PDB file of C-alpha atoms and ligand atoms in Angstrom:
ATOM      1  CA  UNK A   1       0.187  -0.320  -0.279  1.00  0.00           C
ATOM      2  CA  UNK A   2       1.277   3.566  -0.745  1.00  0.00           C
ATOM      3  CA  UNK A   3       1.039   6.055   1.481  1.00  0.00           C
ATOM      4  CA  UNK A   4      -0.618   9.412   0.606  1.00  0.00           C
ATOM      5  CA  UNK A   5       1.364  12.684   0.496  1.00  0.00           C
ATOM      6  CA  UNK A   6       0.105  15.813   0.668  1.00  0.00           C
ATOM      7  CA  UNK A   7       2.722  18.695  -0.587  1.00  0.00           C
ATOM      8  CA  UNK A   8       1.813  22.365   0.037  1.00  0.00           C
ATOM      9  CA  UNK A   9       3.550  24.380  -3.015  1.00  0.00           C
ATOM     10  CA  UNK A  10       3.490  28.378  -1.446  1.00  0.00           C
ATOM     11  CA  UNK A  11       5.007  29.262  -4.679  1.00  0.00           C
ATOM     12  CA  UNK A  12       5.856  33.014  -4.112  1.00  0.00           C
ATOM     13  CA  UNK A  13       3.886  33.551  -1.397  1.00  0.00           C
ATOM     14  CA  UNK A  14       4.204  34.039   2.250  1.00  0.00           C
ATOM     15  CA  UNK A  15       7.002  36.290   3.991  1.00  0.00           C
ATOM     16  CA  UNK A  16       8.844  35.784   7.766  1.00  0.00           C
ATOM     17  CA  UNK A  17       5.262  36.844   9.856  1.00  0.00           C
ATOM     18  CA  UNK A  18       3.180  34.965   6.996  1.00  0.00           C
ATOM     19  CA  UNK A  19       4.765  31.727   7.489  1.00  0.00           C
ATOM     20  CA  UNK A  20       4.658  31.724  11.156  1.00  0.00           C
ATOM     21  CA  UNK A  21       1.327  32.067  11.057  1.00  0.00           C
ATOM     22  CA  UNK A  22       0.729  29.114   8.658  1.00  0.00           C
ATOM     23  CA  UNK A  23       2.918  26.891   9.995  1.00  0.00           C
ATOM     24  CA  UNK A  24       1.582  27.698  13.538  1.00  0.00           C
ATOM     25  CA  UNK A  25      -2.270  27.019  11.946  1.00  0.00           C
ATOM     26  CA  UNK A  26      -0.759  23.923  10.349  1.00  0.00           C
ATOM     27  CA  UNK A  27       0.583  22.718  13.630  1.00  0.00           C
ATOM     28  CA  UNK A  28      -2.463  23.006  15.751  1.00  0.00           C
ATOM     29  CA  UNK A  29      -4.695  21.640  12.853  1.00  0.00           C
ATOM     30  CA  UNK A  30      -3.103  18.408  11.855  1.00  0.00           C
ATOM     31  CA  UNK A  31      -2.172  17.079  14.972  1.00  0.00           C
ATOM     32  CA  UNK A  32      -2.528  12.937  13.666  1.00  0.00           C
ATOM     33  CA  UNK A  33      -2.148  13.044  10.097  1.00  0.00           C
ATOM     34  CA  UNK A  34      -2.010   9.675   7.807  1.00  0.00           C
ATOM     35  CA  UNK A  35      -0.543  11.162   5.338  1.00  0.00           C
ATOM     36  CA  UNK A  36       2.923  12.434   5.239  1.00  0.00           C
ATOM     37  CA  UNK A  37       2.434  15.912   4.766  1.00  0.00           C
ATOM     38  CA  UNK A  38       5.343  18.576   2.823  1.00  0.00           C
ATOM     39  CA  UNK A  39       5.269  22.122   2.854  1.00  0.00           C
ATOM     40  CA  UNK A  40       6.925  24.016   0.201  1.00  0.00           C
ATOM     41  CA  UNK A  41       7.637  27.515   1.461  1.00  0.00           C
ATOM     42  CA  UNK A  42       9.913  30.083  -0.567  1.00  0.00           C
ATOM     43  CA  UNK A  43      13.930  30.005  -0.259  1.00  0.00           C
ATOM     44  CA  UNK A  44      13.935  32.971   2.491  1.00  0.00           C
ATOM     45  CA  UNK A  45      10.943  31.103   4.637  1.00  0.00           C
ATOM     46  CA  UNK A  46      12.779  27.814   5.207  1.00  0.00           C
ATOM     47  CA  UNK A  47      15.190  28.545   7.877  1.00  0.00           C
ATOM     48  CA  UNK A  48      11.838  30.327   9.591  1.00  0.00           C
ATOM     49  CA  UNK A  49       9.567  27.098   8.487  1.00  0.00           C
ATOM     50  CA  UNK A  50      12.693  24.280   9.552  1.00  0.00           C
ATOM     51  CA  UNK A  51      12.840  25.848  13.229  1.00  0.00           C
ATOM     52  CA  UNK A  52       8.755  25.802  13.612  1.00  0.00           C
ATOM     53  CA  UNK A  53       8.660  22.200  12.274  1.00  0.00           C
ATOM     54  CA  UNK A  54      10.984  20.781  14.542  1.00  0.00           C
ATOM     55  CA  UNK A  55       9.097  18.269  16.628  1.00  0.00           C
ATOM     56  CA  UNK A  56       6.432  18.145  13.654  1.00  0.00           C
ATOM     57  CA  UNK A  57       6.060  14.872  11.553  1.00  0.00           C
ATOM     58  CA  UNK A  58       5.214  18.136   8.606  1.00  0.00           C
ATOM     59  CA  UNK A  59       7.872  17.353   6.389  1.00  0.00           C
ATOM     60  CA  UNK A  60      10.227  20.640   4.351  1.00  0.00           C
ATOM     61  CA  UNK A  61      10.707  21.140   0.784  1.00  0.00           C
ATOM     62  CA  UNK A  62      12.267  23.439  -1.493  1.00  0.00           C
ATOM     63  CA  UNK A  63      10.299  24.870  -4.842  1.00  0.00           C
ATOM     64  CA  UNK A  64      13.281  24.270  -6.788  1.00  0.00           C
ATOM     65  CA  UNK A  65      17.216  24.095  -6.679  1.00  0.00           C
ATOM     66  CA  UNK A  66      20.197  24.804  -9.273  1.00  0.00           C
ATOM     67  CA  UNK A  67      22.054  23.012 -11.667  1.00  0.00           C
ATOM     68  CA  UNK A  68      25.192  23.591 -10.066  1.00  0.00           C
ATOM     69  CA  UNK A  69      26.941  22.881  -6.479  1.00  0.00           C
ATOM     70  CA  UNK A  70      28.290  26.489  -6.277  1.00  0.00           C
ATOM     71  CA  UNK A  71      29.741  29.395  -7.126  1.00  0.00           C
ATOM     72  CA  UNK A  72      29.047  32.561  -9.488  1.00  0.00           C
ATOM     73  CA  UNK A  73      25.399  31.932 -10.268  1.00  0.00           C
ATOM     74  CA  UNK A  74      23.968  35.098  -8.691  1.00  0.00           C
ATOM     75  CA  UNK A  75      20.166  34.156  -7.336  1.00  0.00           C
ATOM     76  CA  UNK A  76      20.707  30.105  -7.151  1.00  0.00           C
ATOM     77  CA  UNK A  77      20.466  28.102  -4.151  1.00  0.00           C
ATOM     78  CA  UNK A  78      22.055  24.450  -4.200  1.00  0.00           C
ATOM     79  CA  UNK A  79      21.574  21.026  -3.365  1.00  0.00           C
ATOM     80  CA  UNK A  80      24.235  21.113   0.090  1.00  0.00           C
ATOM     81  CA  UNK A  81      22.100  24.285   0.662  1.00  0.00           C
ATOM     82  CA  UNK A  82      18.771  23.372   0.619  1.00  0.00           C
ATOM     83  CA  UNK A  83      19.797  19.936   2.679  1.00  0.00           C
ATOM     84  CA  UNK A  84      21.549  22.060   5.358  1.00  0.00           C
ATOM     85  CA  UNK A  85      18.274  24.224   6.300  1.00  0.00           C
ATOM     86  CA  UNK A  86      16.989  21.166   6.766  1.00  0.00           C
ATOM     87  CA  UNK A  87      14.539  20.349   3.603  1.00  0.00           C
ATOM     88  CA  UNK A  88      13.934  16.481   3.063  1.00  0.00           C
ATOM     89  CA  UNK A  89      12.340  17.230  -0.699  1.00  0.00           C
ATOM     90  CA  UNK A  90      12.352  19.327  -3.572  1.00  0.00           C
ATOM     91  CA  UNK A  91      10.132  20.113  -6.272  1.00  0.00           C
ATOM     92  CA  UNK A  92      11.612  19.785  -9.646  1.00  0.00           C
ATOM     93  CA  UNK A  93      10.360  20.789 -13.006  1.00  0.00           C
ATOM     94  CA  UNK A  94       7.126  22.722 -11.762  1.00  0.00           C
ATOM     95  CA  UNK A  95       5.192  23.957 -14.863  1.00  0.00           C
ATOM     96  CA  UNK A  96       5.894  27.288 -14.002  1.00  0.00           C
ATOM     97  CA  UNK A  97       9.539  26.826 -14.064  1.00  0.00           C
ATOM     98  CA  UNK A  98       8.796  24.782 -17.351  1.00  0.00           C
ATOM     99  CA  UNK A  99       7.074  28.094 -18.866  1.00  0.00           C
ATOM    100  CA  UNK A 100       9.006  31.198 -17.237  1.00  0.00           C
ATOM    101  CA  UNK A 101      12.615  29.281 -16.907  1.00  0.00           C
ATOM    102  CA  UNK A 102      12.349  27.390 -19.994  1.00  0.00           C
ATOM    103  CA  UNK A 103      13.465  24.375 -17.994  1.00  0.00           C
ATOM    104  CA  UNK A 104      13.416  21.195 -20.312  1.00  0.00           C
ATOM    105  CA  UNK A 105      13.120  17.699 -19.600  1.00  0.00           C
ATOM    106  CA  UNK A 106      16.772  17.276 -19.871  1.00  0.00           C
ATOM    107  CA  UNK A 107      16.976  19.888 -17.427  1.00  0.00           C
ATOM    108  CA  UNK A 108      14.589  18.705 -14.645  1.00  0.00           C
ATOM    109  CA  UNK A 109      16.183  15.104 -14.865  1.00  0.00           C
ATOM    110  CA  UNK A 110      19.709  16.776 -13.884  1.00  0.00           C
ATOM    111  CA  UNK A 111      17.881  18.264 -10.393  1.00  0.00           C
ATOM    112  CA  UNK A 112      16.511  15.508  -9.833  1.00  0.00           C
ATOM    113  CA  UNK A 113      19.990  13.582  -9.826  1.00  0.00           C
ATOM    114  CA  UNK A 114      21.220  16.224  -8.066  1.00  0.00           C
ATOM    115  CA  UNK A 115      18.529  15.996  -5.047  1.00  0.00           C
ATOM    116  CA  UNK A 116      18.742  12.383  -5.016  1.00  0.00           C
ATOM    117  CA  UNK A 117      22.311  12.733  -4.613  1.00  0.00           C
ATOM    118  CA  UNK A 118      22.345  15.488  -2.059  1.00  0.00           C
ATOM    119  CA  UNK A 119      20.047  13.215  -0.077  1.00  0.00           C
ATOM    120  CA  UNK A 120      16.876  14.406  -0.536  1.00  0.00           C
ATOM    121  CA  UNK A 121      14.005  13.318  -2.657  1.00  0.00           C
ATOM    122  CA  UNK A 122      12.553  15.205  -5.386  1.00  0.00           C
ATOM    123  CA  UNK A 123       8.808  15.867  -6.580  1.00  0.00           C
ATOM    124  CA  UNK A 124       9.521  15.684 -10.119  1.00  0.00           C
ATOM    125  CA  UNK A 125       6.446  17.159 -12.150  1.00  0.00           C
ATOM    126  CA  UNK A 126       5.009  16.577 -15.654  1.00  0.00           C
ATOM    127  CA  UNK A 127       1.736  17.627 -16.849  1.00  0.00           C
ATOM    128  CA  UNK A 128       0.405  18.556 -20.335  1.00  0.00           C
ATOM    129  CA  UNK A 129      -0.909  21.593 -21.739  1.00  0.00           C
ATOM    130  CA  UNK A 130      -4.620  22.510 -22.696  1.00  0.00           C
ATOM    131  CA  UNK A 131      -3.442  22.588 -26.120  1.00  0.00           C
ATOM    132  CA  UNK A 132      -2.072  19.222 -26.140  1.00  0.00           C
ATOM    133  CA  UNK A 133      -5.143  17.573 -24.463  1.00  0.00           C
ATOM    134  CA  UNK A 134      -7.217  19.213 -26.970  1.00  0.00           C
ATOM    135  CA  UNK A 135      -4.415  17.860 -30.100  1.00  0.00           C
ATOM    136  CA  UNK A 136      -5.421  14.138 -28.494  1.00  0.00           C
ATOM    137  CA  UNK A 137      -1.866  13.848 -27.320  1.00  0.00           C
ATOM    138  CA  UNK A 138      -1.904  13.788 -23.763  1.00  0.00           C
ATOM    139  CA  UNK A 139      -0.329  10.110 -23.503  1.00  0.00           C
ATOM    140  CA  UNK A 140       2.504  10.379 -25.762  1.00  0.00           C
ATOM    141  CA  UNK A 141       3.226  14.075 -24.254  1.00  0.00           C
ATOM    142  CA  UNK A 142       3.372  12.489 -20.620  1.00  0.00           C
ATOM    143  CA  UNK A 143       5.143   9.548 -22.124  1.00  0.00           C
ATOM    144  CA  UNK A 144       7.916  11.545 -23.124  1.00  0.00           C
ATOM    145  CA  UNK A 145       8.319  13.672 -20.162  1.00  0.00           C
ATOM    146  CA  UNK A 146       8.522  11.010 -17.854  1.00  0.00           C
ATOM    147  CA  UNK A 147      11.184   8.986 -20.229  1.00  0.00           C
ATOM    148  CA  UNK A 148      13.170  12.733 -20.076  1.00  0.00           C
ATOM    149  CA  UNK A 149      12.746  13.207 -16.670  1.00  0.00           C
ATOM    150  CA  UNK A 150      13.797   9.856 -15.003  1.00  0.00           C
ATOM    151  CA  UNK A 151      16.645   8.844 -17.431  1.00  0.00           C
ATOM    152  CA  UNK A 152      19.804   7.073 -15.758  1.00  0.00           C
ATOM    153  CA  UNK A 153      17.983   7.129 -12.272  1.00  0.00           C
ATOM    154  CA  UNK A 154      18.289   3.836 -11.070  1.00  0.00           C
ATOM    155  CA  UNK A 155      15.509   1.580  -9.839  1.00  0.00           C
ATOM    156  CA  UNK A 156      16.041   2.263  -6.345  1.00  0.00           C
ATOM    157  CA  UNK A 157      15.838   6.271  -6.731  1.00  0.00           C
ATOM    158  CA  UNK A 158      13.215   6.203  -8.864  1.00  0.00           C
ATOM    159  CA  UNK A 159      10.867   4.010  -6.108  1.00  0.00           C
ATOM    160  CA  UNK A 160      12.198   6.835  -3.433  1.00  0.00           C
ATOM    161  CA  UNK A 161      10.967   9.587  -5.919  1.00  0.00           C
ATOM    162  CA  UNK A 162       7.587  11.277  -6.108  1.00  0.00           C
ATOM    163  CA  UNK A 163       5.834  12.264  -9.766  1.00  0.00           C
ATOM    164  CA  UNK A 164       3.722  14.763  -9.851  1.00  0.00           C
ATOM    165  CA  UNK A 165       1.170  14.771 -12.493  1.00  0.00           C
ATOM    166  CA  UNK A 166      -0.113  17.978 -12.870  1.00  0.00           C
ATOM    167  CA  UNK A 167      -1.965  19.039 -15.698  1.00  0.00           C
ATOM    168  CA  UNK A 168      -0.679  22.361 -16.895  1.00  0.00           C
ATOM    169  CA  UNK A 169      -4.755  24.110 -17.936  1.00  0.00           C
ATOM    170  CA  UNK A 170      -5.706  22.746 -14.149  1.00  0.00           C
ATOM    171  CA  UNK A 171      -3.036  24.879 -12.699  1.00  0.00           C
ATOM    172  CA  UNK A 172      -4.285  27.837 -10.939  1.00  0.00           C
ATOM    173  CA  UNK A 173      -7.602  27.933 -13.113  1.00  0.00           C
ATOM    174  CA  UNK A 174      -9.994  27.029 -10.723  1.00  0.00           C
ATOM    175  CA  UNK A 175     -10.422  23.837 -13.434  1.00  0.00           C
ATOM    176  CA  UNK A 176      -9.795  20.182 -11.866  1.00  0.00           C
ATOM    177  CA  UNK A 177      -9.257  17.426 -14.237  1.00  0.00           C
ATOM    178  CA  UNK A 178     -12.066  15.220 -13.460  1.00  0.00           C
ATOM    179  CA  UNK A 179     -11.218  11.877 -11.765  1.00  0.00           C
ATOM    180  CA  UNK A 180     -11.278  10.419 -14.455  1.00  0.00           C
ATOM    181  CA  UNK A 181      -8.878  12.193 -16.366  1.00  0.00           C
ATOM    182  CA  UNK A 182      -6.129  12.310 -13.733  1.00  0.00           C
ATOM    183  CA  UNK A 183      -6.594   8.414 -13.036  1.00  0.00           C
ATOM    184  CA  UNK A 184      -6.290   7.879 -16.792  1.00  0.00           C
ATOM    185  CA  UNK A 185      -2.977  10.123 -16.278  1.00  0.00           C
ATOM    186  CA  UNK A 186      -1.522   8.714 -13.979  1.00  0.00           C
ATOM    187  CA  UNK A 187      -1.926   5.149 -15.266  1.00  0.00           C
ATOM    188  CA  UNK A 188      -0.328   6.126 -18.153  1.00  0.00           C
ATOM    189  CA  UNK A 189       2.583   7.400 -15.744  1.00  0.00           C
ATOM    190  CA  UNK A 190       2.643   4.117 -13.568  1.00  0.00           C
ATOM    191  CA  UNK A 191       2.594   2.113 -17.140  1.00  0.00           C
ATOM    192  CA  UNK A 192       5.490   4.232 -18.405  1.00  0.00           C
ATOM    193  CA  UNK A 193       7.798   3.755 -15.380  1.00  0.00           C
ATOM    194  CA  UNK A 194       6.694  -0.235 -15.373  1.00  0.00           C
ATOM    195  CA  UNK A 195       8.217  -0.219 -19.242  1.00  0.00           C
ATOM    196  CA  UNK A 196      11.065   1.624 -17.927  1.00  0.00           C
ATOM    197  CA  UNK A 197      11.935  -0.716 -15.203  1.00  0.00           C
ATOM    198  CA  UNK A 198       9.454  -3.175 -13.847  1.00  0.00           C
ATOM    199  CA  UNK A 199       5.862  -3.517 -12.018  1.00  0.00           C
ATOM    200  CA  UNK A 200       7.529  -4.134  -8.917  1.00  0.00           C
ATOM    201  CA  UNK A 201       9.002  -0.492  -9.073  1.00  0.00           C
ATOM    202  CA  UNK A 202       6.257   1.298 -10.444  1.00  0.00           C
ATOM    203  CA  UNK A 203       4.141   0.369  -8.258  1.00  0.00           C
ATOM    204  CA  UNK A 204       6.030   1.636  -4.978  1.00  0.00           C
ATOM    205  CA  UNK A 205       6.141   4.951  -6.998  1.00  0.00           C
ATOM    206  CA  UNK A 206       3.754   7.591  -5.128  1.00  0.00           C
ATOM    207  CA  UNK A 207       1.934   9.794  -7.813  1.00  0.00           C
ATOM    208  CA  UNK A 208       0.734  12.857  -7.202  1.00  0.00           C
ATOM    209  CA  UNK A 209      -1.948  14.974  -8.311  1.00  0.00           C
ATOM    210  CA  UNK A 210      -1.654  18.484  -9.246  1.00  0.00           C
ATOM    211  CA  UNK A 211      -4.255  21.243 -10.547  1.00  0.00           C
ATOM    212  CA  UNK A 212      -6.881  23.002  -8.279  1.00  0.00           C
ATOM    213  CA  UNK A 213      -7.079  20.606  -5.683  1.00  0.00           C
ATOM    214  CA  UNK A 214      -8.999  21.839  -2.928  1.00  0.00           C
ATOM    215  CA  UNK A 215     -11.154  20.436   0.238  1.00  0.00           C
ATOM    216  CA  UNK A 216     -14.062  19.297  -1.567  1.00  0.00           C
ATOM    217  CA  UNK A 217     -12.552  17.717  -4.450  1.00  0.00           C
ATOM    218  CA  UNK A 218      -9.845  15.984  -2.799  1.00  0.00           C
ATOM    219  CA  UNK A 219     -11.109  13.043  -1.730  1.00  0.00           C
ATOM    220  CA  UNK A 220     -12.729  11.465  -4.890  1.00  0.00           C
ATOM    221  CA  UNK A 221      -9.292  11.970  -6.595  1.00  0.00           C
ATOM    222  CA  UNK A 222      -7.194  10.535  -3.644  1.00  0.00           C
ATOM    223  CA  UNK A 223      -9.660   7.842  -3.897  1.00  0.00           C
ATOM    224  CA  UNK A 224      -8.484   6.362  -7.077  1.00  0.00           C
ATOM    225  CA  UNK A 225      -6.357   4.025  -7.380  1.00  0.00           C
ATOM    226  CA  UNK A 226      -3.290   5.181  -9.035  1.00  0.00           C
ATOM    227  CA  UNK A 227      -3.586   9.348  -6.900  1.00  0.00           C
ATOM    228  CA  UNK A 228      -1.380   8.591  -3.924  1.00  0.00           C
ATOM    229  CA  UNK A 229      -1.450  12.461  -3.100  1.00  0.00           C
ATOM    230  CA  UNK A 230      -1.942  15.833  -4.081  1.00  0.00           C
ATOM    231  CA  UNK A 231       0.788  18.729  -4.847  1.00  0.00           C
ATOM    232  CA  UNK A 232      -1.410  22.097  -3.701  1.00  0.00           C
ATOM    233  CA  UNK A 233      -0.668  25.046  -4.487  1.00  0.00           C
ATOM    234  CA  UNK A 234      -3.565  28.121  -4.200  1.00  0.00           C
ATOM    235  CA  UNK A 235      -5.705  25.632  -1.142  1.00  0.00           C
ATOM    236  CA  UNK A 236      -2.007  25.263   0.876  1.00  0.00           C
ATOM    237  CA  UNK A 237      -2.249  28.900   1.901  1.00  0.00           C
ATOM    238  CA  UNK A 238      -4.545  28.707   4.360  1.00  0.00           C
ATOM    239  CA  UNK A 239      -3.869  26.686   7.294  1.00  0.00           C
ATOM    240  CA  UNK A 240      -8.253  25.124   7.226  1.00  0.00           C
ATOM    241  CA  UNK A 241      -7.778  24.616   3.377  1.00  0.00           C
ATOM    242  CA  UNK A 242      -4.738  22.719   3.426  1.00  0.00           C
ATOM    243  CA  UNK A 243      -5.852  20.443   6.220  1.00  0.00           C
ATOM    244  CA  UNK A 244      -9.064  19.655   5.133  1.00  0.00           C
ATOM    245  CA  UNK A 245      -7.029  18.108   2.096  1.00  0.00           C
ATOM    246  CA  UNK A 246      -4.902  16.295   4.367  1.00  0.00           C
ATOM    247  CA  UNK A 247      -7.762  14.956   6.276  1.00  0.00           C
ATOM    248  CA  UNK A 248      -9.975  14.042   2.829  1.00  0.00           C
ATOM    249  CA  UNK A 249      -6.626  11.868   2.486  1.00  0.00           C
TER     250      UNK A 249
HETATM  251  P1  LIG B 301      -3.196  25.041  -7.417  1.00  0.00           P
HETATM  252  O1  LIG B 301      -1.223  25.221  -7.937  1.00  0.00           O
HETATM  253  O2  LIG B 301      -3.767  24.000  -6.419  1.00  0.00           O
HETATM  254  O3  LIG B 301      -3.318  26.305  -7.642  1.00  0.00           O
HETATM  255  O4  LIG B 301      -3.862  24.851  -9.144  1.00  0.00           O
HETATM  256  C1  LIG B 301      -0.914  23.463  -8.061  1.00  0.00           C
HETATM  257  C2  LIG B 301       0.710  23.359  -8.123  1.00  0.00           C
HETATM  258  O5  LIG B 301       1.221  24.470  -9.104  1.00  0.00           O
HETATM  259  O6  LIG B 301       0.957  22.563  -7.702  1.00  0.00           O
END
């Protein structure tokens, strides 16, 4: 049985004061969660969040990482820096990184490898655009992305990694994939992993759904056999709405 994993991607939201309020709110609301819970604040809030999460089961994640270890890369943050501030997870390849920072499957693959080598776990995002869905090429797009982002990863590393299926048209739009659409896409992703590795490996991989997940749609999405969690944007910015998704899991 795969564990449900609920991650909150804060994106570019919350200063230190807001971070403190949100983390304290979450801690009081989710005392005993069955799911694994991860929060991914912006870089500037990681140290504060880490301190507030001491003795909590909530895990800390980052939203991105540099491809480089150190040096003259203005504005970038390395794997070892994230590890030292207490991160256990790093989101790589979010569609906003693909769109605004031209990240390719190759770059995302390299970042995932770096995260794993640095002793953390990647949450690797894939997902089709609206145009691709309308052209009926969702399966091919997902297949290419999954093969690209996992290239050269060992079976052991893939088993530990999280894949997030995030249809781009559902992110921040209020449009959620139906449970059937999401389950179908998750099956495609799991089948590609089976082809690349084995059933034993693909059955272990946690595949999250992301795209306008809220308290009122979380339960039906998370009850699908291949949906093992959620990557939540907008609804993770309020402690009670994030907690309602965690409760649904
Ligand atoms: P959303 O974002 O929940 O606001 O749609 C999801 C995501 O980008 O991970």
